[in-house]
Coordinates of C-alpha atoms in Angstrom, one line a residue:
X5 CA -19.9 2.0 -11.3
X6 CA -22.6 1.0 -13.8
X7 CA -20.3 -2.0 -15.7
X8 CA -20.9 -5.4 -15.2
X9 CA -17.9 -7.7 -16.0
X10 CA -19.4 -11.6 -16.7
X11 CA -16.5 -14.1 -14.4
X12 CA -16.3 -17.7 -15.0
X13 CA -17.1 -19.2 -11.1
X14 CA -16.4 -22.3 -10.0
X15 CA -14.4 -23.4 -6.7
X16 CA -12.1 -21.0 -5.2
X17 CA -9.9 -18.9 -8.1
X18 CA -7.1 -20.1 -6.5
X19 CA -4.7 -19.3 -9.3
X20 CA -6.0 -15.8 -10.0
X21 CA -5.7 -14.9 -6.3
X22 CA -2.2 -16.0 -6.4
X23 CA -1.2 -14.3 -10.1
X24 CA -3.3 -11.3 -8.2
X25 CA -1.0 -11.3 -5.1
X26 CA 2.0 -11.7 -7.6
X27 CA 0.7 -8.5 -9.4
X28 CA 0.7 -6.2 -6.1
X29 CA 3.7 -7.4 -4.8
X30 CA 5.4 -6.5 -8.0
X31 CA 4.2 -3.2 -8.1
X32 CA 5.0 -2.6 -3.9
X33 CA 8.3 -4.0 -4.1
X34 CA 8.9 -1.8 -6.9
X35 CA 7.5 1.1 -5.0
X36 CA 10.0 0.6 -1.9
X37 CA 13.2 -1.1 -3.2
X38 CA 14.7 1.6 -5.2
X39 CA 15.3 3.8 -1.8
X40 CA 18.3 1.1 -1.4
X41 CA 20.0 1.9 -4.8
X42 CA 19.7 6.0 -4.8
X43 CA 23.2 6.7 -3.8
X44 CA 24.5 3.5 -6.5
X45 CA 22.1 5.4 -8.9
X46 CA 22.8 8.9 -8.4
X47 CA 27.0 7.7 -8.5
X48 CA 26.7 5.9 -11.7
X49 CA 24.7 8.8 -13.3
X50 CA 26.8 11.6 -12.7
X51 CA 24.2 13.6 -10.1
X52 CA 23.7 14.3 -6.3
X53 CA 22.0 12.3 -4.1
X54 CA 19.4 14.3 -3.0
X55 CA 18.7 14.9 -6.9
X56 CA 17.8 11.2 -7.2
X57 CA 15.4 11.0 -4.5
X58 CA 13.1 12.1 -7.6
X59 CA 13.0 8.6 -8.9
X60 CA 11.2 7.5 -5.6
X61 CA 8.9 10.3 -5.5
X62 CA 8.0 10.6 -9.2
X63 CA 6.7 6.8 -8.8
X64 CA 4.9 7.2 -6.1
X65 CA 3.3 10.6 -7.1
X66 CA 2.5 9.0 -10.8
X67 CA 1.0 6.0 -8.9
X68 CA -1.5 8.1 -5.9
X69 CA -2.7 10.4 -9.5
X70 CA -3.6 7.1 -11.8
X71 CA -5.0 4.8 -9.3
X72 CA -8.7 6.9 -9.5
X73 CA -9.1 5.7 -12.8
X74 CA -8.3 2.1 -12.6
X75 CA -12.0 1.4 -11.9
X76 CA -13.4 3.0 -14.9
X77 CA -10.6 1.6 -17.3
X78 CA -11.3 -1.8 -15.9
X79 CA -15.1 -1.3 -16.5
X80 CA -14.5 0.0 -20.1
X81 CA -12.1 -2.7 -21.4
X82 CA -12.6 -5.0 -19.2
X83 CA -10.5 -6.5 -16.4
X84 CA -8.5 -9.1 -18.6
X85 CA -7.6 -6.8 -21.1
X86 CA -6.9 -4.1 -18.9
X87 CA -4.9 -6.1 -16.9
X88 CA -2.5 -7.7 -19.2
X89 CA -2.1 -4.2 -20.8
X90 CA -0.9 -2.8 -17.4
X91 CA 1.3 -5.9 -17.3
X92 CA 3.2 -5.5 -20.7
X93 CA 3.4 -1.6 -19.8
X94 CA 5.1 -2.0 -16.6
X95 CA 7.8 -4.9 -17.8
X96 CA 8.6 -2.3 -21.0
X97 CA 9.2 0.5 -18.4
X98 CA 11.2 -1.6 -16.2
X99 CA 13.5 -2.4 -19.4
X100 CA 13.8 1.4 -19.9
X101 CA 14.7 1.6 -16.3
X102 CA 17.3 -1.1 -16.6
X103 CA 18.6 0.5 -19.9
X104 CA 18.7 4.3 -18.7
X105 CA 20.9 6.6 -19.6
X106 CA 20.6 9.4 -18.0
X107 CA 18.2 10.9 -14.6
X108 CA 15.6 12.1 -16.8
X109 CA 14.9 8.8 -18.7
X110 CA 15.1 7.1 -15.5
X111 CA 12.4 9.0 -14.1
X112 CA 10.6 9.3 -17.7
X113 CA 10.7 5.5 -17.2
X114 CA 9.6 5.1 -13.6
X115 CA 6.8 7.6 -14.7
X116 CA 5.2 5.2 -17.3
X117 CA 6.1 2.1 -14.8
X118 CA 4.1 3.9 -12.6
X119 CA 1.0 4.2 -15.0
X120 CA 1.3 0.3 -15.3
X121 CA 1.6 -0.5 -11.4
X122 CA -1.0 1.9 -10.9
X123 CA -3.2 -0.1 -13.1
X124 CA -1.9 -3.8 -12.7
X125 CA -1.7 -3.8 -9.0
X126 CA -6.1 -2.6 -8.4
X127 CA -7.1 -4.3 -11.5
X128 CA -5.9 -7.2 -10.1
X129 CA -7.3 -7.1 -7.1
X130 CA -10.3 -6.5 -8.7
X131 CA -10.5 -9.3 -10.4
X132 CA -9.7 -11.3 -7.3
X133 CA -12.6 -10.0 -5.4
X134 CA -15.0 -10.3 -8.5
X135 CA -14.1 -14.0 -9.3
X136 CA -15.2 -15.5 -5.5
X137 CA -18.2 -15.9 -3.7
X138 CA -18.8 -13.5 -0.4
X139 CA -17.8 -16.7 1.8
X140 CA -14.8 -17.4 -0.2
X141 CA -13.9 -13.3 0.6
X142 CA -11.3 -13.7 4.0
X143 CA -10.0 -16.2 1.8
X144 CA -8.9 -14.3 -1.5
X145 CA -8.4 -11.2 1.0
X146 CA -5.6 -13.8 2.9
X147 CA -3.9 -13.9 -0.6
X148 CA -4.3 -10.5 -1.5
X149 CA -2.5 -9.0 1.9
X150 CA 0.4 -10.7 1.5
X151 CA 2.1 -8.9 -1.0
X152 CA 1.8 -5.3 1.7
X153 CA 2.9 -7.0 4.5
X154 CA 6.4 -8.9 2.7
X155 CA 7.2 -6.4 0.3
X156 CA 8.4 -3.4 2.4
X157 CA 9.7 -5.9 4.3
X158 CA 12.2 -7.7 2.3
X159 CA 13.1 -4.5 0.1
X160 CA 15.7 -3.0 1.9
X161 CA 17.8 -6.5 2.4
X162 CA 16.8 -7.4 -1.3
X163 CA 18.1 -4.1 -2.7
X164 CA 20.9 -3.6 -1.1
X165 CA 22.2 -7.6 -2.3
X166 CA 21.3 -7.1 -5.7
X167 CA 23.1 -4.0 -6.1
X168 CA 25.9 -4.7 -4.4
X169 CA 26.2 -8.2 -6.6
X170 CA 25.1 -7.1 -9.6
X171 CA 24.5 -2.8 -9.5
X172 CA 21.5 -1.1 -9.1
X173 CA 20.2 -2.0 -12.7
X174 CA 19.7 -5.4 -11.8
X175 CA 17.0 -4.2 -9.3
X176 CA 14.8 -2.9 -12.6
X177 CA 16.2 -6.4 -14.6
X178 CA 14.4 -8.7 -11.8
X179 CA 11.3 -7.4 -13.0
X180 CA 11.1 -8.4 -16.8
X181 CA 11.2 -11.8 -16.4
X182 CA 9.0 -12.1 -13.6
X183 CA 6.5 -9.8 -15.4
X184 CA 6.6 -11.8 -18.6
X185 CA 5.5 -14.9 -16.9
X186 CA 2.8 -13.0 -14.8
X187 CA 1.4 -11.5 -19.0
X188 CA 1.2 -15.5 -19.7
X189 CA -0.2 -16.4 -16.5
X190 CA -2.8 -13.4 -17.1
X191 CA -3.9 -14.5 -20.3
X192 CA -4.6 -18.3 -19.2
X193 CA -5.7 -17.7 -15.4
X194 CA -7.6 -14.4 -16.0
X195 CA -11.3 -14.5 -16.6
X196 CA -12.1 -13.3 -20.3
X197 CA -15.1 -11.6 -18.7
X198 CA -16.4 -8.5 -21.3
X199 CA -17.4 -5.2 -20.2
X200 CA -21.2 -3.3 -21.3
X201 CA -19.8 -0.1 -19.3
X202 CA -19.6 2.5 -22.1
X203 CA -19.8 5.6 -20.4
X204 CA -17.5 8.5 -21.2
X205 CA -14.9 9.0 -18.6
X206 CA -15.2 11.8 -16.4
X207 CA -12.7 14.3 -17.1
X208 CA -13.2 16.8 -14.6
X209 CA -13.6 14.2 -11.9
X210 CA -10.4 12.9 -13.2
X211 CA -8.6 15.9 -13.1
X212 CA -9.7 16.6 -9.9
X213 CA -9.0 13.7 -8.4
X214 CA -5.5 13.9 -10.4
X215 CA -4.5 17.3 -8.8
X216 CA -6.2 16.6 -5.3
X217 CA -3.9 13.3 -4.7
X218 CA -1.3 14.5 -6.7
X219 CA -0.7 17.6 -4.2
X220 CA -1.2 16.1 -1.3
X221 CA 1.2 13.2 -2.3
X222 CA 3.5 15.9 -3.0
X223 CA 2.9 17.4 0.0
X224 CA 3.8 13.8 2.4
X225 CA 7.0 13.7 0.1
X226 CA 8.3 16.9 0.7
X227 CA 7.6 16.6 4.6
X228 CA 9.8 13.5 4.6
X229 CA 12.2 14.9 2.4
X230 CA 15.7 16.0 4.6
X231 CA 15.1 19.3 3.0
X232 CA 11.6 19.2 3.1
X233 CA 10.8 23.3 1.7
X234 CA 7.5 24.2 4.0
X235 CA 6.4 26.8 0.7
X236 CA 6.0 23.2 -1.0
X237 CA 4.2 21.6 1.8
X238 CA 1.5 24.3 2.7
X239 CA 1.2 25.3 -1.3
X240 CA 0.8 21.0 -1.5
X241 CA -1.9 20.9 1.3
X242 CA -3.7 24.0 0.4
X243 CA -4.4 23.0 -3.4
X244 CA -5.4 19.4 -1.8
X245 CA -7.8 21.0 0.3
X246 CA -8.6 23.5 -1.7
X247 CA -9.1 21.3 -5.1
X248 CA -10.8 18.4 -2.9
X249 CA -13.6 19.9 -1.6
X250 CA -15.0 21.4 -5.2
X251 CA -14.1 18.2 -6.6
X252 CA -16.2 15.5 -4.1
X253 CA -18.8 18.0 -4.8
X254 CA -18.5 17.5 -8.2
X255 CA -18.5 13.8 -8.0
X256 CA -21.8 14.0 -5.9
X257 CA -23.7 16.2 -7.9
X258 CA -22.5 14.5 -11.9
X259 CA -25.1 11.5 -13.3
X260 CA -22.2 9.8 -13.9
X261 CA -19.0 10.4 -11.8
X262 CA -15.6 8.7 -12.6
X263 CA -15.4 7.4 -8.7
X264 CA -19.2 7.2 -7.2
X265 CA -18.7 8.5 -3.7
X266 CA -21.8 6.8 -2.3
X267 CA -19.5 3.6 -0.7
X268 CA -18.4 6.2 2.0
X269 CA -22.1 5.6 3.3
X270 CA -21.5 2.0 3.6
X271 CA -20.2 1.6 7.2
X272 CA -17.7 -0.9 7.4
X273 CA -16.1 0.2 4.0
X274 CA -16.3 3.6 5.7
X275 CA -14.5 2.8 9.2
X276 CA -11.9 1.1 7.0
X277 CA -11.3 4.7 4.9
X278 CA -11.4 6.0 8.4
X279 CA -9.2 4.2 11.1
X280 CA -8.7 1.8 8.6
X281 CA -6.0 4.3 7.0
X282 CA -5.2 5.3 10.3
X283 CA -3.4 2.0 11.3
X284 CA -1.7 1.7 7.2
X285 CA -0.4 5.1 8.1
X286 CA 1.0 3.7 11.1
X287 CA 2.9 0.3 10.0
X288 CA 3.9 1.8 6.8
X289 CA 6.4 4.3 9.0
X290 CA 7.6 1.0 10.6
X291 CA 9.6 -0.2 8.0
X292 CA 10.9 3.0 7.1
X293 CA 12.0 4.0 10.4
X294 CA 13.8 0.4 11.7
X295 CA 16.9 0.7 9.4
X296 CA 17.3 4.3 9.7
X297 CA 17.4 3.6 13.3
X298 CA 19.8 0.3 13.1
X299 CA 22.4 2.7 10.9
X300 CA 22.7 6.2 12.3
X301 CA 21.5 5.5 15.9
X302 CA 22.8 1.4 16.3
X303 CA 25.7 1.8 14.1
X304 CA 25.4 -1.2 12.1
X305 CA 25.5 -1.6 8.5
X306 CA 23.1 -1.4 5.9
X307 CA 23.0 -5.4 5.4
X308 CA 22.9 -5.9 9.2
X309 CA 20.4 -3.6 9.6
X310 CA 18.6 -5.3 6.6
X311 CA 18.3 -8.6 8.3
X312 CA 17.3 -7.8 11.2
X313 CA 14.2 -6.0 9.4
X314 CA 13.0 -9.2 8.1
X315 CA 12.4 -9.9 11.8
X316 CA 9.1 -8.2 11.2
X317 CA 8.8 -10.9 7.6
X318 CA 9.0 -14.1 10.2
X319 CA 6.2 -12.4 12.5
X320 CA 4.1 -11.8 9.3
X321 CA 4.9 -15.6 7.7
X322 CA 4.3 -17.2 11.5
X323 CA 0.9 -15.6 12.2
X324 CA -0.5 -15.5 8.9
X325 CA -2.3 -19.2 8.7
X326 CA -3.9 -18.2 12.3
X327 CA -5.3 -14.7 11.4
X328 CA -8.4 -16.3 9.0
X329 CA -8.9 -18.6 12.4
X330 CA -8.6 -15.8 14.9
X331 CA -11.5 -13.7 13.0
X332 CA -13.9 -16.7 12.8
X333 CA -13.6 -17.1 16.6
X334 CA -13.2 -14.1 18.0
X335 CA -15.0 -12.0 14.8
X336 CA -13.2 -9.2 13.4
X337 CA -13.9 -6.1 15.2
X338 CA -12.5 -8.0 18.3
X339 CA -9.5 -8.8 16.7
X340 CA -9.2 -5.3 15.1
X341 CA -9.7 -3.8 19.0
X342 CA -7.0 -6.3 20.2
X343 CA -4.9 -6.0 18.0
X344 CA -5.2 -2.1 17.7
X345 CA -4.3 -1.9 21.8
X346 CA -1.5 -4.5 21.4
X347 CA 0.2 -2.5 18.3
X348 CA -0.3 0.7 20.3
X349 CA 1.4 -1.6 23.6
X350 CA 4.4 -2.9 20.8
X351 CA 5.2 0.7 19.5
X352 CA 6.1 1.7 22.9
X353 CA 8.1 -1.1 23.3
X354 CA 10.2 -0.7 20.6
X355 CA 10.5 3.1 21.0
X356 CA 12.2 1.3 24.6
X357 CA 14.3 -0.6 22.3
X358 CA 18.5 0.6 22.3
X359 CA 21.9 0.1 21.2
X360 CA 22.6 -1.6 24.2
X361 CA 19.3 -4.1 23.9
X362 CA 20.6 -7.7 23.3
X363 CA 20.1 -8.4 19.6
X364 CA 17.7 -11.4 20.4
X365 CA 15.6 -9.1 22.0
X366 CA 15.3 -7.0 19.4
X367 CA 14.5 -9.8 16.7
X368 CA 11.9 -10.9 18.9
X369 CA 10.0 -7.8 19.5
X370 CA 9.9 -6.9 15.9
X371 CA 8.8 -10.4 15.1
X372 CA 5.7 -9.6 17.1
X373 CA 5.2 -6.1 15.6
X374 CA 4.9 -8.0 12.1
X375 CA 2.7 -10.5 13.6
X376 CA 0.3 -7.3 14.9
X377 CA 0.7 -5.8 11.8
X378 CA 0.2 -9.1 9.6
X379 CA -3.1 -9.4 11.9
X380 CA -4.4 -5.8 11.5
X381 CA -3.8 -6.0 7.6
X382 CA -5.5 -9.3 7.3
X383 CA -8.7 -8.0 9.4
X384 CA -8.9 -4.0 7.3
X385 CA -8.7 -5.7 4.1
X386 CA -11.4 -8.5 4.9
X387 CA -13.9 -5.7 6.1
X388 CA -13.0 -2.9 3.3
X389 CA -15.3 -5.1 0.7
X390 CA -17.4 -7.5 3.4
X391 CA -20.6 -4.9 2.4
X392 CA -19.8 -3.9 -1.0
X393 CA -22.1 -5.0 -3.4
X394 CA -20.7 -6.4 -6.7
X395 CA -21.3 -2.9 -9.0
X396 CA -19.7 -0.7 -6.6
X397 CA -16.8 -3.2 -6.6
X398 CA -14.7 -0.9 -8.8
X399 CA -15.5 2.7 -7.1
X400 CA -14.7 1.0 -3.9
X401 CA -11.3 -0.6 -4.6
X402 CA -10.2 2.3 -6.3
X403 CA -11.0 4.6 -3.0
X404 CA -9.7 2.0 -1.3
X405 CA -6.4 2.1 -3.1
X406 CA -5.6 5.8 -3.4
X407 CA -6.4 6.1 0.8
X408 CA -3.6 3.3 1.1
X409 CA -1.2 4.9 -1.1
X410 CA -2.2 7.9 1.1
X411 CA -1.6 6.8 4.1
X412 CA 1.8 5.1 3.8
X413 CA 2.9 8.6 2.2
X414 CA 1.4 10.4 5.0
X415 CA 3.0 7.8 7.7
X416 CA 6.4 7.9 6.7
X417 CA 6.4 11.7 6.2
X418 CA 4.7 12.0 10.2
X419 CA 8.2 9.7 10.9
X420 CA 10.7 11.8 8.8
X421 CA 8.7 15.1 10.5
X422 CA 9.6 13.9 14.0
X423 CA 12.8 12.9 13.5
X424 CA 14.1 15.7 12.0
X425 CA 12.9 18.5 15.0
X426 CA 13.8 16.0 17.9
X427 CA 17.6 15.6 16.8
X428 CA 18.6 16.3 20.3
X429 CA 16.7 14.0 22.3
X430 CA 19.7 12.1 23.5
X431 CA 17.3 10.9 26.3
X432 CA 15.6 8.8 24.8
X433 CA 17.0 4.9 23.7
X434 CA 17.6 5.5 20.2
X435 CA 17.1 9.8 20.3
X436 CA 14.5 10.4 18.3
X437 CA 13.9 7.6 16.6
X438 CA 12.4 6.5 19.9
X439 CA 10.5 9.6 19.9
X440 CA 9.0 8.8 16.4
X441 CA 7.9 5.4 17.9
X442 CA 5.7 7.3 20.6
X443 CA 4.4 9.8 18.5
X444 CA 3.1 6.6 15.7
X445 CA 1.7 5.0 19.2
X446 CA -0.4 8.0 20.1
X447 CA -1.3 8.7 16.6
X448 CA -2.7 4.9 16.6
X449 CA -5.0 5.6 19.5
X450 CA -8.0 7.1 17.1
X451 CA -7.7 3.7 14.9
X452 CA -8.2 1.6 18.1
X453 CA -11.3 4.2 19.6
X454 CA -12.0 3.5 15.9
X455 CA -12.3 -0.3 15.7
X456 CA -14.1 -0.3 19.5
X457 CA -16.9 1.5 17.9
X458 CA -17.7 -1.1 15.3
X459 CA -20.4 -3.1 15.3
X460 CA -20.2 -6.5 16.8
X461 CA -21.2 -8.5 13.7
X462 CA -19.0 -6.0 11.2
X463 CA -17.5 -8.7 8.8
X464 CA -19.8 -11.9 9.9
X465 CA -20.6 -12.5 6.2
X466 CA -17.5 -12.9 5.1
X467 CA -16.5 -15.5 8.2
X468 CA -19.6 -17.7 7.7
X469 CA -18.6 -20.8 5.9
X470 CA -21.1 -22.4 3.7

């Protein structure tokens, strides 16, 4: 995009980086922790279970359509203001949420908490990677990542304690406070950087885009649905295909396009779309699989199951201070290649993993997945914006976010899909949970063909120290 934003530089925006972290782990946590409450919710609210599913999916569908236009916004009213806007948005929505009376408010609510994740969580990357020098990037991209690799993490343990102590309202409540403090952090830590972007947005780009996302999100939901409706899923993939293809054309051939499509060409930003999304697609099934696994194949409960989830949490916290290390050494497509055979290597492993493994065991090997996938995250997210010059900042990080919404939905739906037609295979450790976990490690084979074919010096400027 065209807009320039003007950023006060100095040293490293540590405080930004952190209130930028604090933004997307808001809006992920969010995302993933409601999956815990549905039966509280759909109890309390008089409806079935399966009815209340639609409180996940409406966020997360609301979330893949607004993304596309964070860029522009941004560019238009500038990051600050744009920023604290999504803010105020999202802690109002969440006291809606908390206040609900019925299903339809609830997902009227999560709708319009949606709109403000959608915009909050990019915006505030964006200001992140604006604010710092290219030298200072693996450094603000360390901050940035951890908020994907925690979140899911801790979600399923933190939901399930705060509703059973204080109901699943409470898991809407924790938001206001902490959002009201990240509005006043906003306003003092936030560059008051002005925008001279005043194009008109692109409507048919953004309807496009709106209806291309929106169906295949739909789509990914409806495959990992229990009673996923295949009229759904094809209708869902047909418009996506359908829809896409005369709307990147559109976006090519317009003066002035609401997403410019030209940072594909850029190569590293491009592998990173490619098997980049490959390997989120991967460890975002992870997490969703491991306490589906503990309950109905282990037999333990949900809080059991939820602790030993965190396993993956320590791997992330333990390896994290050596990933920015490992890339300066060994430089980043070697890492990515490593770590892409290793993952592929840990899958397997825990697709090995049973009832009868000893517990320890089990800790351990998922503490090591989290370390892979704490490794992998760190080294995508460095190279997504390595080449990016800064006016195609905003076009790239909102491509960048929609393929990672994307590719979680896709992930856990590929999971849901394999473990609902291999119910029988008894002969595997954990049935077909097991077989999900060898599927997700053959699927993970393209990503690491993917980072082998990188060049060797892919991400050296943001490694060099200066």
């Amino acid at each position: 995009m065209s807009g320039t934003v003007t950023d006060a530089r100095g040293g490293f925006p540590r405080a930004l980086a952190l209130l930028g972290a604090a933004a997307m782990f808001l809006e992920i946590l969010d995302a993933t922790i409601v999956t815990t409450a549905l039966p509280a919710i759909a109890a309390d609210l008089g409806v079935a279970p399966l009815d209340a599913t639609v409180v996940v999916t409406a966020y997360l569908i609301t979330l893949a359509v607004v993304i596309p236009v964070s860029g522009w916004v941004a560019d238009r009213f500038g990051v600050r203001r744009t920023f604290v806007a999504a803010l105020v948005v999202f802690v109002l929505a969440s006291v809606g949420c908390a206040l609900t009376p019925s299903l339809s408010v609830l997902v009227a609510m999560r709708v319009v908490q949606a709109i403000g994740g959608a915009l909050m969580a990019p915006v505030g990357r964006l200001a992140v990677l604006r604010a710092v020098e290219r030298h200072d990037l693996v450094r603000a991209i360390a901050y940035l990542t951890w908020p994907a690799l925690v979140a899911p993490v801790i979600a399923p343990l933190l939901g399930g304690f705060l509703v059973t102590v204080a109901g699943w309202r409470s898991i809407f409540a924790v938001n206001i406070p902490l959002g009201v403090v990240a509005v006043v952090a906003a306003v003092v830590v936030c560059p008051p950087g002005r925008s001279t972007d005043r194009r008109r947005l692109d409507w048919r780009g953004a309807l496009g885009i709106a209806v291309t996302v929106g169906s295949a999100m739909v789509a990914a939901q409806e495959l990992a649905s229990p009673s996923r409706d295949w009229w759904v899923v094809v209708g869902g993939v047909a418009a996506a295909l359908v829809v896409g293809v005369y709307t990147v054309r559109g976006l090519r051939g317009r003066a002035a396009p609401l997403l410019d499509l030209s940072v594909l060409r850029i190569r590293t930003f491009g592998a990173v779309l490619g098997h980049g999304t490959v390997f989120r697609m991967v460890v975002s099934a992870v997490p969703f699989l491991l306490p589906l696994m503990f309950q109905l194949e282990f037999g333990w409960s949900a809080v059991t199951a939820g602790a030993m989830v965190t396993a993956v949490f320590v791997g992330n916290v333990v390896i994290k201070p050596l990933t920015t290390p490992m890339m300066r050494r060994w430089g980043i497509r070697r890492v990515l290649v490593t770590d892409a055979v290793a993952s592929i290597v840990g899958l397997v492993v825990i697709a090995a993993v049973g009832p009868s493994t000893p517990i320890v065991l089990v800790a351990a090997v998922l503490a090591i997945s989290g370390a892979l996938r704490s490794i992998g995250f760190s080294a995508y997210n460095t190279l997504a914006f390595v080449d990016v010059g800064a006016s195609s900042l905003s076009d790239a990080n909102a491509v960048h976010s929609v393929a990672q919404e994307l590719g979680g939905a896709i992930g856990i739906a590929l999971a849901a899909v394999v473990v609902a037609i291999t119910p029988s295979a008894q002969w595997m450790p954990a049935g077909s949970y097991s077989v999900a976990f060898v599927v997700l490690a053959v699927a993970l084979v393209p990503g690491a063909w993917g980072a082998i074919r990188l060049p060797r010096a892919a991400g050296r400027a943001a490694l060099t120290r200066v």
